mmCIF file of C-alpha atoms in Angstrom:
data_model
loop_
_atom_site.group_PDB
_atom_site.id
_atom_site.type_symbol
_atom_site.label_atom_id
_atom_site.label_comp_id
_atom_site.label_asym_id
_atom_site.label_seq_id
_atom_site.Cartn_x
_atom_site.Cartn_y
_atom_site.Cartn_z
ATOM 1 C CA MET A 1 0.000 0.000 0.000
ATOM 2 C CA SER A 2 2.823 2.321 0.813
ATOM 3 C CA ASP A 3 4.439 1.565 -2.504
ATOM 4 C CA GLY A 4 1.271 2.640 -4.256
ATOM 5 C CA ILE A 5 1.166 5.919 -2.414
ATOM 6 C CA MET A 6 4.840 6.706 -3.195
ATOM 7 C CA SER A 7 4.291 5.906 -6.875
ATOM 8 C CA LYS A 8 1.238 8.085 -6.936
ATOM 9 C CA ALA A 9 3.135 10.987 -5.396
ATOM 10 C CA ALA A 10 5.959 10.541 -7.856
ATOM 11 C CA THR A 11 3.634 10.663 -10.798
ATOM 12 C CA MET A 12 2.051 13.932 -9.643
ATOM 13 C CA GLU A 13 2.884 16.830 -11.893
ATOM 14 C CA ILE A 14 4.654 19.843 -10.447
ATOM 15 C CA PRO A 15 3.249 22.984 -12.011
ATOM 16 C CA ILE A 16 5.774 24.984 -13.960
ATOM 17 C CA SER A 17 5.366 28.667 -14.606
ATOM 18 C CA SER A 18 5.780 30.171 -17.959
ATOM 19 C CA ASN A 19 9.377 31.289 -17.237
ATOM 20 C CA GLY A 20 10.438 27.831 -16.116
ATOM 21 C CA ASP A 21 10.260 28.389 -12.294
ATOM 22 C CA THR A 22 8.281 26.199 -10.062
ATOM 23 C CA GLY A 23 4.971 27.745 -9.077
ATOM 24 C CA SER A 24 4.127 28.503 -5.503
ATOM 25 C CA LEU A 25 1.746 26.082 -3.874
ATOM 26 C CA PRO A 26 -1.197 27.184 -1.767
ATOM 27 C CA GLU A 27 0.385 25.494 1.271
ATOM 28 C CA ASP A 28 3.571 27.489 0.765
ATOM 29 C CA ASP A 29 1.628 30.746 0.664
ATOM 30 C CA GLY A 30 -0.087 29.957 3.960
ATOM 31 C CA LEU A 31 3.219 29.021 5.635
ATOM 32 C CA GLU A 32 4.827 32.261 4.473
ATOM 33 C CA GLN A 33 1.930 34.325 5.866
ATOM 34 C CA ASP A 34 2.186 32.523 9.214
ATOM 35 C CA LEU A 35 5.919 33.253 9.408
ATOM 36 C CA GLN A 36 5.321 36.944 8.663
ATOM 37 C CA GLN A 37 2.701 37.163 11.436
ATOM 38 C CA VAL A 38 5.081 35.501 13.897
ATOM 39 C CA MET A 39 7.864 37.915 12.957
ATOM 40 C CA VAL A 40 5.572 40.931 13.412
ATOM 41 C CA SER A 41 3.900 39.845 16.647
ATOM 42 C CA GLY A 42 6.956 38.146 18.147
ATOM 43 C CA PRO A 43 8.931 39.633 21.072
ATOM 44 C CA ASN A 44 11.621 42.231 20.531
ATOM 45 C CA LEU A 45 15.121 40.831 20.778
ATOM 46 C CA ASN A 46 16.155 43.802 22.937
ATOM 47 C CA GLU A 47 13.397 42.931 25.437
ATOM 48 C CA THR A 48 13.874 39.177 25.604
ATOM 49 C CA SER A 49 13.633 37.702 29.070
ATOM 50 C CA ILE A 50 14.956 34.662 30.850
ATOM 51 C CA VAL A 51 12.024 32.691 32.191
ATOM 52 C CA SER A 52 12.490 30.157 34.949
ATOM 53 C CA GLY A 53 10.353 27.061 34.730
ATOM 54 C CA GLY A 54 10.626 26.449 31.015
ATOM 55 C CA TYR A 55 8.300 27.293 28.196
ATOM 56 C CA GLY A 56 4.821 28.211 29.232
ATOM 57 C CA GLY A 57 5.804 28.717 32.912
ATOM 58 C CA THR A 58 4.756 31.578 35.176
ATOM 59 C CA ALA A 59 6.214 35.063 34.933
ATOM 60 C CA GLU A 60 8.014 34.761 38.272
ATOM 61 C CA GLY A 61 11.780 35.136 38.059
ATOM 62 C CA ILE A 62 11.734 37.125 34.810
ATOM 63 C CA ILE A 63 14.934 39.120 34.396
ATOM 64 C CA PRO A 64 14.807 41.720 31.597
ATOM 65 C CA THR A 65 17.903 41.671 29.441
ATOM 66 C CA SER A 66 17.942 45.480 29.460
ATOM 67 C CA THR A 67 18.474 45.358 33.230
ATOM 68 C CA ILE A 68 21.326 42.908 32.873
ATOM 69 C CA LYS A 69 22.863 44.977 30.117
ATOM 70 C CA GLY A 70 22.500 48.250 32.056
ATOM 71 C CA SER A 71 23.936 46.815 35.280
ATOM 72 C CA GLY A 72 27.141 45.995 33.515
ATOM 73 C CA LEU A 73 27.495 49.403 31.936
ATOM 74 C CA HIS A 74 26.606 51.767 34.822
ATOM 75 C CA GLN A 75 29.656 52.873 36.820
ATOM 76 C CA PRO A 76 29.503 55.400 39.678
ATOM 77 C CA HIS A 77 30.996 58.722 38.730
ATOM 78 C CA SER A 78 33.216 60.402 41.312
ATOM 79 C CA VAL A 79 31.915 63.870 42.248
ATOM 80 C CA PRO A 80 34.679 66.388 42.948
ATOM 81 C CA ALA A 81 34.623 67.670 46.548
ATOM 82 C CA VAL A 82 34.079 71.376 46.058
ATOM 83 C CA GLY A 83 32.412 72.065 49.441
ATOM 84 C CA GLY A 84 35.699 72.517 51.309
ATOM 85 C CA GLU A 85 37.052 74.916 48.715
ATOM 86 C CA GLU A 86 33.873 77.026 48.890
ATOM 87 C CA VAL A 87 34.108 77.265 52.700
ATOM 88 C CA VAL A 88 37.762 78.310 52.594
ATOM 89 C CA ARG A 89 37.015 80.841 49.879
ATOM 90 C CA GLY A 90 34.116 82.292 51.896
ATOM 91 C CA ILE A 91 36.294 82.706 55.013
ATOM 92 C CA ALA A 92 39.015 84.397 52.983
ATOM 93 C CA VAL A 93 36.520 86.821 51.421
ATOM 94 C CA GLU A 94 35.051 87.654 54.847
ATOM 95 C CA LYS A 95 38.483 88.404 56.321
ATOM 96 C CA PHE A 96 39.350 90.533 53.316
ATOM 97 C CA ASP A 97 36.155 92.564 53.776
ATOM 98 C CA ILE A 98 36.960 93.146 57.478
ATOM 99 C CA VAL A 99 40.475 94.334 56.674
ATOM 100 C CA LYS A 100 39.122 96.515 53.874
ATOM 101 C CA LYS A 101 36.564 98.221 56.148
ATOM 102 C CA TRP A 102 39.173 98.730 58.862
ATOM 103 C CA GLY A 103 41.577 100.287 56.362
ATOM 104 C CA ILE A 104 38.935 102.663 54.998
ATOM 105 C CA ASN A 105 37.843 103.799 58.483
ATOM 106 C CA THR A 106 41.443 104.295 59.604
ATOM 107 C CA TYR A 107 42.218 106.320 56.501
ATOM 108 C CA LYS A 108 39.173 108.558 57.008
ATOM 109 C CA CYS A 109 39.930 109.166 60.700
ATOM 110 C CA THR A 110 43.596 109.900 60.000
ATOM 111 C CA LYS A 111 42.718 112.283 57.185
ATOM 112 C CA GLN A 112 40.212 114.136 59.377
ATOM 113 C CA LEU A 113 42.696 114.381 62.253
ATOM 114 C CA ILE A 114 45.429 115.772 60.008
ATOM 115 C CA SER A 115 42.992 118.288 58.501
ATOM 116 C CA GLU A 116 41.969 119.472 61.984
ATOM 117 C CA ARG A 117 45.575 119.738 63.152
ATOM 118 C CA PHE A 118 46.619 121.891 60.203
ATOM 119 C CA GLY A 119 43.401 123.928 60.189
ATOM 120 C CA ARG A 120 42.298 122.733 56.765
ATOM 121 C CA GLY A 121 39.038 121.179 57.873
ATOM 122 C CA SER A 122 36.259 121.804 60.358
ATOM 123 C CA ARG A 123 36.192 119.854 63.586
ATOM 124 C CA THR A 124 33.865 116.917 63.861
ATOM 125 C CA VAL A 125 31.809 117.926 66.911
ATOM 126 C CA ASP A 126 28.936 116.167 68.645
ATOM 127 C CA LEU A 127 27.149 118.944 70.534
ATOM 128 C CA GLU A 128 25.758 116.716 73.267
ATOM 129 C CA LEU A 129 29.050 114.942 73.754
ATOM 130 C CA GLU A 130 30.955 118.222 73.685
ATOM 131 C CA THR A 131 28.691 119.591 76.444
ATOM 132 C CA GLN A 132 29.311 116.563 78.616
ATOM 133 C CA ILE A 133 33.054 116.828 78.051
ATOM 134 C CA GLU A 134 32.994 120.497 79.047
ATOM 135 C CA LEU A 135 31.119 119.623 82.243
ATOM 136 C CA LEU A 136 33.708 116.997 83.058
ATOM 137 C CA ARG A 137 36.497 119.501 82.475
ATOM 138 C CA GLU A 138 34.819 122.015 84.780
ATOM 139 C CA THR A 139 34.385 119.354 87.462
ATOM 140 C CA LYS A 140 38.028 118.398 87.122
ATOM 141 C CA ARG A 141 39.088 122.025 87.581
ATOM 142 C CA LYS A 142 37.021 122.220 90.769
ATOM 143 C CA TYR A 143 38.564 119.027 92.106
ATOM 144 C CA GLU A 144 42.016 120.375 91.299
ATOM 145 C CA SER A 145 41.187 123.501 93.282
ATOM 146 C CA VAL A 146 40.022 121.384 96.237
ATOM 147 C CA LEU A 147 43.205 119.345 96.005
ATOM 148 C CA GLN A 148 45.330 122.468 96.058
ATOM 149 C CA LEU A 149 43.492 123.828 99.116
ATOM 150 C CA ALA A 150 43.710 120.464 100.893
ATOM 151 C CA ARG A 151 47.440 120.340 100.353
ATOM 152 C CA ALA A 152 47.765 123.875 101.715
ATOM 153 C CA LEU A 153 45.670 122.860 104.750
ATOM 154 C CA THR A 154 47.886 119.841 105.289
ATOM 155 C CA ASN A 155 51.006 121.954 105.235
ATOM 156 C CA HIS A 156 49.547 124.570 107.581
ATOM 157 C CA PHE A 157 48.060 122.035 109.939
ATOM 158 C CA TYR A 158 51.316 120.123 110.039
ATOM 159 C CA SER A 159 53.051 123.356 111.034
ATOM 160 C CA LEU A 160 50.344 123.921 113.690
ATOM 161 C CA VAL A 161 50.838 120.449 115.159
ATOM 162 C CA GLN A 162 54.580 120.960 115.258
ATOM 163 C CA THR A 163 54.074 124.337 116.944
ATOM 164 C CA GLN A 164 51.739 122.818 119.539
ATOM 165 C CA HIS A 165 54.249 120.077 120.221
ATOM 166 C CA ALA A 166 57.023 122.644 120.735
ATOM 167 C CA LEU A 167 54.767 124.801 122.926
ATOM 168 C CA GLY A 168 53.887 121.826 125.111
ATOM 169 C CA ASP A 169 57.562 121.080 125.631
ATOM 170 C CA ALA A 170 58.189 124.731 126.536
ATOM 171 C CA PHE A 171 55.367 124.777 129.124
ATOM 172 C CA ALA A 172 56.651 121.548 130.645
ATOM 173 C CA ASP A 173 60.122 123.037 130.960
ATOM 174 C CA LEU A 174 58.761 126.196 132.563
ATOM 175 C CA SER A 175 56.716 124.197 135.062
ATOM 176 C CA GLN A 176 59.926 122.635 136.320
ATOM 177 C CA LYS A 177 61.871 125.890 136.454
ATOM 178 C CA SER A 178 59.135 128.058 137.998
ATOM 179 C CA PRO A 179 57.836 126.428 141.171
ATOM 180 C CA GLU A 180 55.402 129.264 141.864
ATOM 181 C CA LEU A 181 53.704 128.705 138.442
ATOM 182 C CA GLN A 182 54.352 124.994 138.169
ATOM 183 C CA GLU A 183 50.681 124.045 138.278
ATOM 184 C CA GLU A 184 49.633 126.520 135.559
ATOM 185 C CA PHE A 185 52.563 125.667 133.266
ATOM 186 C CA GLY A 186 51.949 121.967 133.830
ATOM 187 C CA TYR A 187 48.264 122.342 132.886
ATOM 188 C CA ASN A 188 49.162 124.261 129.703
ATOM 189 C CA ALA A 189 51.798 121.676 128.823
ATOM 190 C CA GLU A 190 49.267 118.836 129.142
ATOM 191 C CA THR A 191 46.732 120.790 127.078
ATOM 192 C CA GLN A 192 49.209 121.378 124.239
ATOM 193 C CA LYS A 193 50.261 117.731 124.236
ATOM 194 C CA LEU A 194 46.624 116.652 124.021
ATOM 195 C CA LEU A 195 46.003 119.093 121.165
ATOM 196 C CA CYS A 196 49.119 117.822 119.411
ATOM 197 C CA LYS A 197 47.941 114.220 119.722
ATOM 198 C CA ASN A 198 44.479 115.001 118.326
ATOM 199 C CA GLY A 199 46.092 117.176 115.641
ATOM 200 C CA GLU A 200 48.217 114.247 114.477
ATOM 201 C CA THR A 201 45.049 112.146 114.123
ATOM 202 C CA LEU A 202 43.359 114.902 112.131
ATOM 203 C CA LEU A 203 46.502 115.357 110.041
ATOM 204 C CA GLY A 204 46.408 111.644 109.097
ATOM 205 C CA ALA A 205 42.778 112.020 107.949
ATOM 206 C CA VAL A 206 43.633 115.109 105.906
ATOM 207 C CA ASN A 207 46.549 113.269 104.278
ATOM 208 C CA PHE A 208 44.207 110.395 103.295
ATOM 209 C CA PHE A 209 41.740 112.918 101.820
ATOM 210 C CA VAL A 210 44.512 114.592 99.809
ATOM 211 C CA SER A 211 45.703 111.211 98.492
ATOM 212 C CA SER A 212 42.166 110.267 97.388
ATOM 213 C CA ILE A 213 41.588 113.591 95.613
ATOM 214 C CA ASN A 214 44.960 113.287 93.899
ATOM 215 C CA THR A 215 44.043 109.796 92.631
ATOM 216 C CA LEU A 216 40.667 111.046 91.392
ATOM 217 C CA VAL A 217 42.105 114.046 89.547
ATOM 218 C CA ASN A 218 45.357 112.708 88.126
ATOM 219 C CA LYS A 219 44.896 108.922 87.769
ATOM 220 C CA THR A 220 41.288 108.424 86.663
#
C-alpha cells in the first residue's frame, strides 16, 4: 500500500510557470503568511527575558535583558569635593572685607585728624558729647582747686601740730623751772600735748583725703 502511495506521489505533476520556475503552492503561501505574522507579533530581541520554569511557565523570576545589560554598563561617577574649597574661599573673602573696612575707616579718621591739626578742615563735633566733656572739664578744675586747698591745709596744719608740740615742751620746761607757776605751766603743757595728739590724728585724715583727691584728679 505504501508503494502505491509513493508511486502516486511521484507521478504527480509539479506545475511549472511560464518562465520555467516552479509555481508557488497554496500550502507554501499559507506558511509564508504565518511566518510573517510571527515575525511581526513576536517579542523584541532587545526585550527578551529569561524565564524560569521552562516554556509556558509563570512570569516569576523574569529578568529583563535590558536590566542585565544596564547593570554591567553603569559605573559610579566620582563627584569632585568642592564644598571645602567654597568654605575656605568664603572665610578668605570675609576676612578681606573686614580688613578693607578697617583700612577705609582708619584712613578717614587719619585724614580728618590731620585736617583738623593743620586747620584745613572743620572739627567733627557732637554737641551733646561736647557739652558733657565740658562739664567733666569744669568738674576736674574744681577738684584740682580742692586738692590744692587740701594740700595747703595739710602743710599749715602740720606746722600747727609741730608748733603745739614745741609749745607743750616749753610749758613743761617752765613748770619745772618756775615752782610758783608749776601748776599753771603743767596744765598748759598737758593741754598742748593733748592738742598735738588730736592734731596728728586729724593730720592723718587730711593726708588720706589729699591722696584720694589726687588719685581722682590725676589717675582716673
